[in-house]
mmCIF file of C-alpha atoms in Angstrom:
data_model
loop_
_atom_site.group_PDB
_atom_site.id
_atom_site.type_symbol
_atom_site.label_atom_id
_atom_site.label_comp_id
_atom_site.label_asym_id
_atom_site.label_seq_id
_atom_site.Cartn_x
_atom_site.Cartn_y
_atom_site.Cartn_z
ATOM 1 C CA MET A 1 -0.149 -0.078 -0.008
ATOM 2 C CA SER A 2 1.419 3.429 -0.918
ATOM 3 C CA GLU A 3 0.841 6.722 0.864
ATOM 4 C CA ARG A 4 1.173 10.128 -1.280
ATOM 5 C CA ILE A 5 2.599 12.911 0.616
ATOM 6 C CA THR A 6 2.595 16.438 -0.455
ATOM 7 C CA VAL A 7 5.663 18.333 0.549
ATOM 8 C CA GLY A 8 5.670 22.245 0.694
ATOM 9 C CA VAL A 9 8.104 24.579 2.015
ATOM 10 C CA GLY A 10 7.123 27.694 3.927
ATOM 11 C CA ALA A 11 3.663 29.244 4.840
ATOM 12 C CA GLY A 12 2.067 28.663 1.534
ATOM 13 C CA ALA A 13 2.509 24.852 1.894
ATOM 14 C CA LYS A 14 -0.888 24.186 3.081
ATOM 15 C CA TYR A 15 -2.444 26.231 0.083
ATOM 16 C CA LEU A 16 -0.932 23.803 -2.636
ATOM 17 C CA GLY A 17 -3.579 21.494 -4.400
ATOM 18 C CA VAL A 18 -6.361 24.144 -3.178
ATOM 19 C CA ASP A 19 -8.726 25.824 -5.797
ATOM 20 C CA ARG A 20 -10.176 28.209 -3.690
ATOM 21 C CA VAL A 21 -7.476 30.633 -2.703
ATOM 22 C CA VAL A 22 -6.544 33.104 -5.390
ATOM 23 C CA ASP A 23 -3.295 35.640 -4.864
ATOM 24 C CA LEU A 24 -3.780 39.188 -6.222
ATOM 25 C CA GLY A 25 -0.331 40.323 -7.158
ATOM 26 C CA PRO A 26 2.195 40.753 -6.577
ATOM 27 C CA LEU A 27 2.297 42.359 -9.416
ATOM 28 C CA HIS A 28 -1.012 43.739 -10.109
ATOM 29 C CA PRO A 29 -1.456 47.177 -12.157
ATOM 30 C CA SER A 30 -3.748 48.557 -9.498
ATOM 31 C CA ALA A 31 -1.496 48.621 -6.518
ATOM 32 C CA HIS A 32 1.311 51.332 -5.910
ATOM 33 C CA GLY A 33 3.834 48.720 -5.928
ATOM 34 C CA ALA A 34 4.242 45.034 -5.481
ATOM 35 C CA TYR A 35 2.218 43.122 -2.547
ATOM 36 C CA ARG A 36 0.245 40.283 -2.620
ATOM 37 C CA LEU A 37 -3.291 39.890 -1.065
ATOM 38 C CA ARG A 38 -4.308 36.024 -0.609
ATOM 39 C CA LEU A 39 -7.834 35.732 -0.666
ATOM 40 C CA THR A 40 -10.359 32.607 0.101
ATOM 41 C CA VAL A 41 -13.331 32.739 -1.897
ATOM 42 C CA SER A 42 -16.563 30.420 -2.273
ATOM 43 C CA GLY A 43 -19.698 30.305 -3.638
ATOM 44 C CA ASP A 44 -21.245 30.677 -7.214
ATOM 45 C CA ASP A 45 -21.074 34.468 -6.823
ATOM 46 C CA PRO A 46 -17.824 34.394 -5.206
ATOM 47 C CA VAL A 47 -17.593 35.901 -1.734
ATOM 48 C CA ILE A 48 -14.037 36.727 0.066
ATOM 49 C CA SER A 49 -13.970 34.743 3.463
ATOM 50 C CA GLU A 50 -10.408 35.260 4.354
ATOM 51 C CA ALA A 51 -8.015 37.960 3.005
ATOM 52 C CA VAL A 52 -4.271 37.956 3.942
ATOM 53 C CA PRO A 53 -1.782 40.839 2.865
ATOM 54 C CA LEU A 54 1.529 39.485 2.434
ATOM 55 C CA VAL A 55 4.177 42.216 1.792
ATOM 56 C CA GLY A 56 8.036 42.208 1.661
ATOM 57 C CA HIS A 57 8.435 42.135 -1.964
ATOM 58 C CA LEU A 58 9.823 45.649 -2.190
ATOM 59 C CA HIS A 59 12.032 46.075 0.835
ATOM 60 C CA ARG A 60 14.205 48.575 0.439
ATOM 61 C CA GLY A 61 16.824 48.406 3.216
ATOM 62 C CA ALA A 62 16.218 52.223 4.009
ATOM 63 C CA GLU A 63 16.563 52.017 7.688
ATOM 64 C CA LYS A 64 20.109 50.155 7.407
ATOM 65 C CA LEU A 65 21.021 53.037 4.607
ATOM 66 C CA PHE A 66 20.252 55.551 7.041
ATOM 67 C CA GLU A 67 22.904 54.218 9.449
ATOM 68 C CA VAL A 68 26.136 54.943 7.011
ATOM 69 C CA ARG A 69 24.528 58.288 6.006
ATOM 70 C CA ASP A 70 24.987 61.755 7.648
ATOM 71 C CA TYR A 71 21.893 63.364 8.891
ATOM 72 C CA ARG A 72 22.111 65.947 5.592
ATOM 73 C CA GLN A 73 22.099 62.882 3.412
ATOM 74 C CA VAL A 74 19.507 61.113 4.981
ATOM 75 C CA LEU A 75 16.749 63.596 4.227
ATOM 76 C CA THR A 76 17.549 62.373 0.458
ATOM 77 C CA LEU A 77 16.691 58.603 1.372
ATOM 78 C CA ALA A 78 13.789 59.943 3.605
ATOM 79 C CA ASN A 79 11.719 61.142 0.974
ATOM 80 C CA ARG A 80 11.269 58.318 -0.729
ATOM 81 C CA HIS A 81 9.467 55.604 1.013
ATOM 82 C CA ASP A 82 6.017 57.149 0.504
ATOM 83 C CA TRP A 83 6.371 58.859 -2.901
ATOM 84 C CA LEU A 84 3.282 60.663 -2.585
ATOM 85 C CA SER A 85 4.218 61.850 0.547
ATOM 86 C CA ALA A 86 7.698 63.212 -0.137
ATOM 87 C CA PHE A 87 7.554 66.555 1.756
ATOM 88 C CA CYS A 88 6.360 65.219 5.161
ATOM 89 C CA ASN A 89 8.589 62.545 5.121
ATOM 90 C CA GLU A 90 11.647 64.886 5.050
ATOM 91 C CA LEU A 91 9.845 66.852 7.583
ATOM 92 C CA ALA A 92 9.863 64.188 10.395
ATOM 93 C CA VAL A 93 13.578 63.239 10.002
ATOM 94 C CA ALA A 94 14.101 66.867 10.045
ATOM 95 C CA LEU A 95 12.226 67.389 13.361
ATOM 96 C CA ALA A 96 13.805 64.617 14.767
ATOM 97 C CA VAL A 97 17.281 66.124 14.457
ATOM 98 C CA GLU A 98 15.921 69.841 15.145
ATOM 99 C CA ARG A 99 14.638 68.381 18.302
ATOM 100 C CA MET A 100 18.131 66.072 19.088
ATOM 101 C CA THR A 101 20.282 68.999 18.971
ATOM 102 C CA GLY A 102 17.815 72.179 20.187
ATOM 103 C CA MET A 103 17.692 74.001 16.949
ATOM 104 C CA ASP A 104 15.372 77.204 16.404
ATOM 105 C CA VAL A 105 13.894 77.050 12.844
ATOM 106 C CA PRO A 106 13.148 80.456 11.999
ATOM 107 C CA ALA A 107 9.051 81.256 11.964
ATOM 108 C CA ARG A 108 8.693 81.550 7.720
ATOM 109 C CA ALA A 109 10.027 78.545 7.692
ATOM 110 C CA GLN A 110 7.701 77.012 10.128
ATOM 111 C CA TRP A 111 4.734 78.561 8.169
ATOM 112 C CA LEU A 112 6.033 77.421 4.632
ATOM 113 C CA ARG A 113 6.565 73.886 5.735
ATOM 114 C CA ALA A 114 2.873 73.841 7.404
ATOM 115 C CA LEU A 115 2.254 75.390 3.887
ATOM 116 C CA LEU A 116 3.990 72.877 1.803
ATOM 117 C CA CYS A 117 2.410 69.770 3.974
ATOM 118 C CA GLU A 118 -1.043 70.728 3.351
ATOM 119 C CA LEU A 119 -0.338 70.875 -0.802
ATOM 120 C CA ASN A 120 1.396 67.683 -0.189
ATOM 121 C CA ARG A 121 -1.795 66.368 1.642
ATOM 122 C CA LEU A 122 -3.883 67.504 -1.329
ATOM 123 C CA MET A 123 -1.878 66.411 -4.056
ATOM 124 C CA ALA A 124 -2.102 62.736 -2.588
ATOM 125 C CA HIS A 125 -5.377 62.732 -2.030
ATOM 126 C CA MET A 126 -6.490 63.700 -5.546
ATOM 127 C CA VAL A 127 -3.884 61.017 -6.718
ATOM 128 C CA PHE A 128 -6.074 58.385 -4.758
ATOM 129 C CA LEU A 129 -9.552 60.241 -5.605
ATOM 130 C CA THR A 130 -8.407 59.533 -9.686
ATOM 131 C CA PRO A 131 -9.754 55.983 -10.191
ATOM 132 C CA LEU A 132 -13.177 56.917 -8.097
ATOM 133 C CA ALA A 133 -13.394 60.611 -9.701
ATOM 134 C CA PRO A 134 -11.212 60.988 -12.788
ATOM 135 C CA GLY A 135 -11.773 64.795 -12.400
ATOM 136 C CA ALA A 136 -9.260 64.819 -9.598
ATOM 137 C CA ALA A 137 -6.448 64.328 -11.792
ATOM 138 C CA ALA A 138 -6.584 67.626 -13.479
ATOM 139 C CA HIS A 139 -6.340 69.242 -9.826
ATOM 140 C CA ARG A 140 -3.719 67.051 -8.723
ATOM 141 C CA GLU A 141 -1.520 68.548 -11.661
ATOM 142 C CA ALA A 142 -2.448 72.099 -10.674
ATOM 143 C CA VAL A 143 -1.080 71.456 -7.151
ATOM 144 C CA GLN A 144 1.840 69.427 -8.258
ATOM 145 C CA ALA A 145 3.053 72.350 -10.595
ATOM 146 C CA VAL A 146 3.410 74.895 -7.603
ATOM 147 C CA MET A 147 5.193 72.054 -5.616
ATOM 148 C CA GLU A 148 7.819 71.931 -8.221
ATOM 149 C CA GLU A 149 7.913 75.216 -8.736
ATOM 150 C CA ALA A 150 9.477 75.805 -5.213
ATOM 151 C CA SER A 151 11.407 73.028 -4.730
ATOM 152 C CA GLY A 152 12.592 72.001 -8.366
ATOM 153 C CA GLY A 153 11.437 68.325 -7.980
ATOM 154 C CA ARG A 154 8.445 66.479 -9.128
ATOM 155 C CA ILE A 155 8.064 63.706 -6.992
ATOM 156 C CA HIS A 156 10.939 63.541 -4.448
ATOM 157 C CA PHE A 157 11.138 67.333 -3.631
ATOM 158 C CA MET A 158 14.114 67.621 -1.334
ATOM 159 C CA PHE A 159 13.101 71.017 -0.286
ATOM 160 C CA ASN A 160 13.489 70.294 3.821
ATOM 161 C CA ARG A 161 16.858 70.932 5.454
ATOM 162 C CA ILE A 162 18.110 70.700 8.953
ATOM 163 C CA GLY A 163 17.450 73.877 10.408
ATOM 164 C CA GLY A 164 14.500 74.898 7.851
ATOM 165 C CA LEU A 165 13.962 74.675 4.026
ATOM 166 C CA ARG A 166 17.080 74.656 1.096
ATOM 167 C CA GLU A 167 15.948 78.460 -0.147
ATOM 168 C CA ASP A 168 13.130 80.836 -0.139
ATOM 169 C CA VAL A 169 10.055 80.291 -2.226
ATOM 170 C CA PRO A 170 10.355 82.205 -5.812
ATOM 171 C CA ALA A 171 9.096 85.856 -6.113
ATOM 172 C CA GLY A 172 5.493 85.658 -6.742
ATOM 173 C CA TRP A 173 4.919 82.107 -6.051
ATOM 174 C CA THR A 174 2.254 82.592 -3.298
ATOM 175 C CA ASP A 175 -0.196 84.426 -5.905
ATOM 176 C CA ARG A 176 0.047 81.305 -8.070
ATOM 177 C CA VAL A 177 -0.391 79.121 -5.403
ATOM 178 C CA ALA A 178 -3.390 81.233 -3.960
ATOM 179 C CA ALA A 179 -4.554 80.690 -7.807
ATOM 180 C CA ALA A 180 -4.041 77.211 -8.562
ATOM 181 C CA LEU A 181 -5.839 76.306 -5.137
ATOM 182 C CA GLU A 182 -9.065 78.712 -6.836
ATOM 183 C CA THR A 183 -8.917 76.281 -9.362
ATOM 184 C CA ILE A 184 -9.433 73.144 -7.562
ATOM 185 C CA ASP A 185 -13.270 72.555 -7.112
ATOM 186 C CA VAL A 186 -13.691 69.313 -4.710
ATOM 187 C CA SER A 187 -17.564 69.553 -5.029
ATOM 188 C CA ALA A 188 -17.259 69.144 -8.601
ATOM 189 C CA LEU A 189 -15.896 65.856 -8.240
ATOM 190 C CA LYS A 190 -18.570 62.931 -8.815
ATOM 191 C CA ILE A 191 -18.491 59.717 -7.236
ATOM 192 C CA ASP A 192 -20.898 56.662 -7.339
ATOM 193 C CA GLU A 193 -22.138 56.700 -3.846
ATOM 194 C CA ASP A 194 -24.563 53.721 -4.348
ATOM 195 C CA ARG A 195 -21.497 51.672 -5.588
ATOM 196 C CA LEU A 196 -19.512 52.362 -2.553
ATOM 197 C CA ARG A 197 -21.957 52.472 0.507
ATOM 198 C CA GLY A 198 -21.502 49.434 2.615
ATOM 199 C CA LEU A 199 -18.649 47.901 0.927
ATOM 200 C CA GLY A 200 -15.743 46.916 2.944
ATOM 201 C CA VAL A 201 -16.841 48.162 6.453
ATOM 202 C CA LEU A 202 -13.917 48.577 8.927
ATOM 203 C CA SER A 203 -15.114 48.971 12.557
ATOM 204 C CA ARG A 204 -13.536 51.531 14.990
ATOM 205 C CA ASP A 205 -12.363 48.511 17.152
ATOM 206 C CA ALA A 206 -10.470 46.676 14.239
ATOM 207 C CA ALA A 207 -9.043 50.151 13.205
ATOM 208 C CA LEU A 208 -7.670 50.745 16.657
ATOM 209 C CA ALA A 209 -6.667 47.041 16.840
ATOM 210 C CA HIS A 210 -4.793 47.420 13.690
ATOM 211 C CA GLY A 211 -3.143 50.850 14.712
ATOM 212 C CA VAL A 212 -4.967 52.272 11.514
ATOM 213 C CA THR A 213 -4.274 56.158 11.558
ATOM 214 C CA GLY A 214 -5.086 59.123 8.791
ATOM 215 C CA PRO A 215 -8.148 58.988 6.781
ATOM 216 C CA ILE A 216 -8.654 55.352 6.766
ATOM 217 C CA GLY A 217 -8.909 55.481 10.346
ATOM 218 C CA ARG A 218 -11.168 58.827 10.794
ATOM 219 C CA ALA A 219 -13.560 56.788 8.377
ATOM 220 C CA SER A 220 -14.146 54.460 11.103
ATOM 221 C CA GLY A 221 -14.644 56.848 13.673
ATOM 222 C CA VAL A 222 -10.845 57.144 14.825
ATOM 223 C CA ASP A 223 -10.795 60.677 16.180
ATOM 224 C CA PHE A 224 -6.886 61.560 16.118
ATOM 225 C CA ASP A 225 -5.121 63.907 13.709
ATOM 226 C CA LEU A 226 -1.466 64.894 14.926
ATOM 227 C CA ARG A 227 -2.504 68.421 13.207
ATOM 228 C CA ARG A 228 -4.685 69.350 16.102
ATOM 229 C CA ASP A 229 -3.443 66.588 18.807
ATOM 230 C CA ASP A 230 0.446 67.368 18.699
ATOM 231 C CA PRO A 231 0.843 70.286 16.302
ATOM 232 C CA LEU A 232 3.462 72.046 14.975
ATOM 233 C CA PRO A 233 4.263 75.585 15.523
ATOM 234 C CA ALA A 234 2.392 76.822 12.491
ATOM 235 C CA TYR A 235 -0.627 74.432 13.539
ATOM 236 C CA ARG A 236 -1.142 75.761 16.816
ATOM 237 C CA GLU A 237 -2.598 78.832 15.049
ATOM 238 C CA LEU A 238 -4.644 77.186 12.591
ATOM 239 C CA ASP A 239 -8.205 76.063 12.704
ATOM 240 C CA VAL A 240 -7.607 72.186 12.117
ATOM 241 C CA GLN A 241 -11.177 69.890 12.510
ATOM 242 C CA PRO A 242 -10.349 66.318 12.021
ATOM 243 C CA VAL A 243 -12.508 64.742 9.553
ATOM 244 C CA VAL A 244 -14.254 62.091 11.158
ATOM 245 C CA ARG A 245 -17.058 59.305 9.920
ATOM 246 C CA THR A 246 -18.411 56.440 11.808
ATOM 247 C CA GLU A 247 -19.507 54.215 8.845
ATOM 248 C CA GLY A 248 -16.179 52.757 7.925
ATOM 249 C CA ASP A 249 -17.313 51.474 4.603
ATOM 250 C CA ALA A 250 -15.767 52.314 1.503
ATOM 251 C CA LEU A 251 -17.954 55.914 0.856
ATOM 252 C CA ALA A 252 -16.716 56.850 4.165
ATOM 253 C CA ARG A 253 -13.436 56.707 3.596
ATOM 254 C CA VAL A 254 -13.751 58.445 -0.124
ATOM 255 C CA ARG A 255 -15.686 61.249 1.424
ATOM 256 C CA CYS A 256 -13.100 61.709 4.046
ATOM 257 C CA LEU A 257 -10.636 62.285 1.465
ATOM 258 C CA LEU A 258 -12.769 64.670 -0.479
ATOM 259 C CA ASP A 259 -13.625 66.412 3.054
ATOM 260 C CA GLU A 260 -9.967 66.246 3.906
ATOM 261 C CA ALA A 261 -9.216 67.671 0.648
ATOM 262 C CA ARG A 262 -11.330 70.906 1.356
ATOM 263 C CA GLN A 263 -10.109 71.644 4.467
ATOM 264 C CA SER A 264 -6.249 71.400 3.233
ATOM 265 C CA ILE A 265 -7.361 74.261 0.535
ATOM 266 C CA ARG A 266 -8.505 76.150 3.267
ATOM 267 C CA LEU A 267 -5.280 75.711 5.510
ATOM 268 C CA ALA A 268 -3.310 76.412 2.624
ATOM 269 C CA HIS A 269 -4.953 79.790 2.095
ATOM 270 C CA ASP A 270 -4.724 80.598 5.960
ATOM 271 C CA CYS A 271 -0.694 79.967 5.364
ATOM 272 C CA LEU A 272 -0.623 82.258 2.984
ATOM 273 C CA ALA A 273 -2.604 84.911 4.695
ATOM 274 C CA LYS A 274 -0.078 84.358 8.084
ATOM 275 C CA LEU A 275 2.960 83.748 5.893
ATOM 276 C CA PRO A 276 5.798 85.943 7.787
ATOM 277 C CA ALA A 277 8.719 87.498 6.265
ATOM 278 C CA GLY A 278 12.326 86.532 7.180
ATOM 279 C CA PRO A 279 15.008 83.770 6.936
ATOM 280 C CA VAL A 280 13.928 80.381 6.038
ATOM 281 C CA ASN A 281 16.660 78.293 7.575
ATOM 282 C CA VAL A 282 19.821 78.674 9.956
ATOM 283 C CA ARG A 283 23.534 78.491 9.454
ATOM 284 C CA LEU A 284 24.834 75.029 10.133
ATOM 285 C CA PRO A 285 28.360 73.935 11.172
ATOM 286 C CA LYS A 286 30.272 71.551 8.550
ATOM 287 C CA ALA A 287 29.320 68.838 10.266
ATOM 288 C CA ILE A 288 26.058 67.956 11.814
ATOM 289 C CA LYS A 289 26.457 65.828 14.949
ATOM 290 C CA ALA A 290 23.381 64.898 17.322
ATOM 291 C CA PRO A 291 24.127 64.371 20.891
ATOM 292 C CA GLU A 292 23.577 61.154 22.478
ATOM 293 C CA GLY A 293 20.302 60.203 23.258
ATOM 294 C CA SER A 294 17.206 59.219 21.568
ATOM 295 C CA VAL A 295 13.983 61.575 20.437
ATOM 296 C CA TYR A 296 10.426 60.215 18.801
ATOM 297 C CA THR A 297 8.925 62.853 16.428
ATOM 298 C CA TRP A 298 5.849 62.326 14.160
ATOM 299 C CA VAL A 299 3.782 64.489 11.750
ATOM 300 C CA GLU A 300 0.117 63.837 10.175
ATOM 301 C CA ALA A 301 1.173 62.677 6.756
ATOM 302 C CA PRO A 302 -1.341 62.498 4.105
ATOM 303 C CA LEU A 303 -2.305 58.567 5.148
ATOM 304 C CA GLY A 304 -1.791 59.042 8.751
ATOM 305 C CA THR A 305 0.445 58.873 11.662
ATOM 306 C CA SER A 306 4.479 59.082 10.094
ATOM 307 C CA GLY A 307 6.730 58.674 12.864
ATOM 308 C CA VAL A 308 10.950 58.782 13.251
ATOM 309 C CA HIS A 309 12.708 57.135 16.400
ATOM 310 C CA LEU A 310 15.913 58.621 16.075
ATOM 311 C CA SER A 311 18.613 56.951 18.702
ATOM 312 C CA SER A 312 22.291 58.714 18.781
ATOM 313 C CA ARG A 313 25.916 57.855 19.728
ATOM 314 C CA GLY A 314 27.063 61.482 19.270
ATOM 315 C CA GLU A 315 28.172 60.795 15.751
ATOM 316 C CA LYS A 316 27.212 62.681 12.703
ATOM 317 C CA THR A 317 25.355 59.500 11.235
ATOM 318 C CA PRO A 318 22.360 58.158 13.237
ATOM 319 C CA TRP A 319 23.266 54.865 15.562
ATOM 320 C CA ARG A 320 19.445 53.521 14.669
ATOM 321 C CA LEU A 321 16.660 55.744 12.873
ATOM 322 C CA LYS A 322 13.268 53.617 12.762
ATOM 323 C CA LEU A 323 10.626 54.766 10.385
ATOM 324 C CA ARG A 324 6.579 54.474 11.949
ATOM 325 C CA THR A 325 5.146 54.327 8.558
ATOM 326 C CA PRO A 326 1.102 54.814 8.024
ATOM 327 C CA SER A 327 0.720 52.373 5.015
ATOM 328 C CA PHE A 328 2.433 49.494 7.035
ATOM 329 C CA ASN A 329 -0.239 49.562 9.770
ATOM 330 C CA ASN A 330 -2.973 50.586 7.506
ATOM 331 C CA ILE A 331 -2.777 47.498 5.441
ATOM 332 C CA GLN A 332 -3.128 44.888 7.827
ATOM 333 C CA ALA A 333 -6.450 46.220 8.243
ATOM 334 C CA LEU A 334 -7.359 44.826 4.743
ATOM 335 C CA SER A 335 -7.611 41.117 6.759
ATOM 336 C CA ALA A 336 -10.448 42.597 9.059
ATOM 337 C CA LEU A 337 -12.558 44.630 6.257
ATOM 338 C CA VAL A 338 -12.212 42.662 3.056
ATOM 339 C CA PRO A 339 -13.702 39.295 4.272
ATOM 340 C CA GLY A 340 -17.622 39.184 3.119
ATOM 341 C CA THR A 341 -17.063 41.294 0.347
ATOM 342 C CA HIS A 342 -17.849 40.089 -3.176
ATOM 343 C CA VAL A 343 -15.089 39.479 -5.650
ATOM 344 C CA ARG A 344 -16.937 42.085 -8.403
ATOM 345 C CA ASP A 345 -17.043 44.674 -5.383
ATOM 346 C CA LEU A 346 -13.131 44.244 -4.597
ATOM 347 C CA PRO A 347 -11.727 46.909 -7.045
ATOM 348 C CA GLN A 348 -14.309 49.546 -5.192
ATOM 349 C CA VAL A 349 -12.886 48.437 -1.760
ATOM 350 C CA LEU A 350 -9.414 48.403 -2.642
ATOM 351 C CA GLY A 351 -9.698 52.068 -4.465
ATOM 352 C CA SER A 352 -11.039 53.198 -1.490
ATOM 353 C CA PHE A 353 -8.182 51.954 0.703
ATOM 354 C CA ALA A 354 -5.252 54.227 0.166
ATOM 355 C CA VAL A 355 -1.243 52.849 0.709
ATOM 356 C CA ILE A 356 1.675 53.199 -0.626
ATOM 357 C CA VAL A 357 3.567 49.793 -0.931
ATOM 358 C CA GLY A 358 7.121 51.736 -0.590
ATOM 359 C CA ASP A 359 5.692 52.974 2.990
ATOM 360 C CA ILE A 360 5.397 49.136 3.982
ATOM 361 C CA ASP A 361 8.069 47.629 2.906
ATOM 362 C CA LYS A 362 10.542 50.541 4.003
#
């Protein structure tokens, strides 16, 4: 009597010979990068009963690269893990070094940073809204143009510096920002609400359990926004009202993106009105050395909480620089919100769930 044994290697062995498990990815064209979503489906009108996000296909080793770069060079790498939040990524690292060294950043730089953060948020939200509301693409280009004019970079801005900004914005730039903002009409963006309502529900408890932040968390009732709860100096003088909904479905997530885009336009106008004159950086020594110790800084990036834990041994390179990226936590929530979704509805659910894969596999 012979016995047939199937031998597999790794966690995927249990799926050998199973025809109800589907791998979405890792090179699916709808993804911002490469990740896999392992789906277990059943029924003639297939319904997803289990979803497991599998990451690690885009590992970039950025945190180890930080350890052999000085603090000026670190900023060049830090803006790349979330390529739609480059300015906010730079800012989080710059804040960590500035706090470690006790550096005072000029007021004009503080206000320009807040303005550029809101423009970065508006640009990122328009990218994620484009598949569901195609008119968002033109709005994104309007914001992209003024960001590019100020920084010289289209995606990787590299405009932050330790102690402020690389340089002041060009003459007349603030007027062009105001004009660009006037062309953006968020209310004109039309979405198919009936197609999104009730899909991919993420409960508040599940959002908290997975550490979900940003518009995805706020769409599920997580009332947390660092611009209000731990504001940078300029944000203390701005009226930030976090957009919070309780439904937790695909429609709530899209509505949060739309409402946050409206608020970013208002906050950007406020920054323009309050922007002071003066320098935008401080004179730095030839080599920047953070004193021995550690610090944690965080900012409200477009997709949620972006944190930096910097540990220093008093050298010109960080001993350890750990990133807390919003997409890494947020994507784990797919295991909670996708089950119960019909396969035919999966594009709408994933379209409402904004993540950047470089932000996961940093």
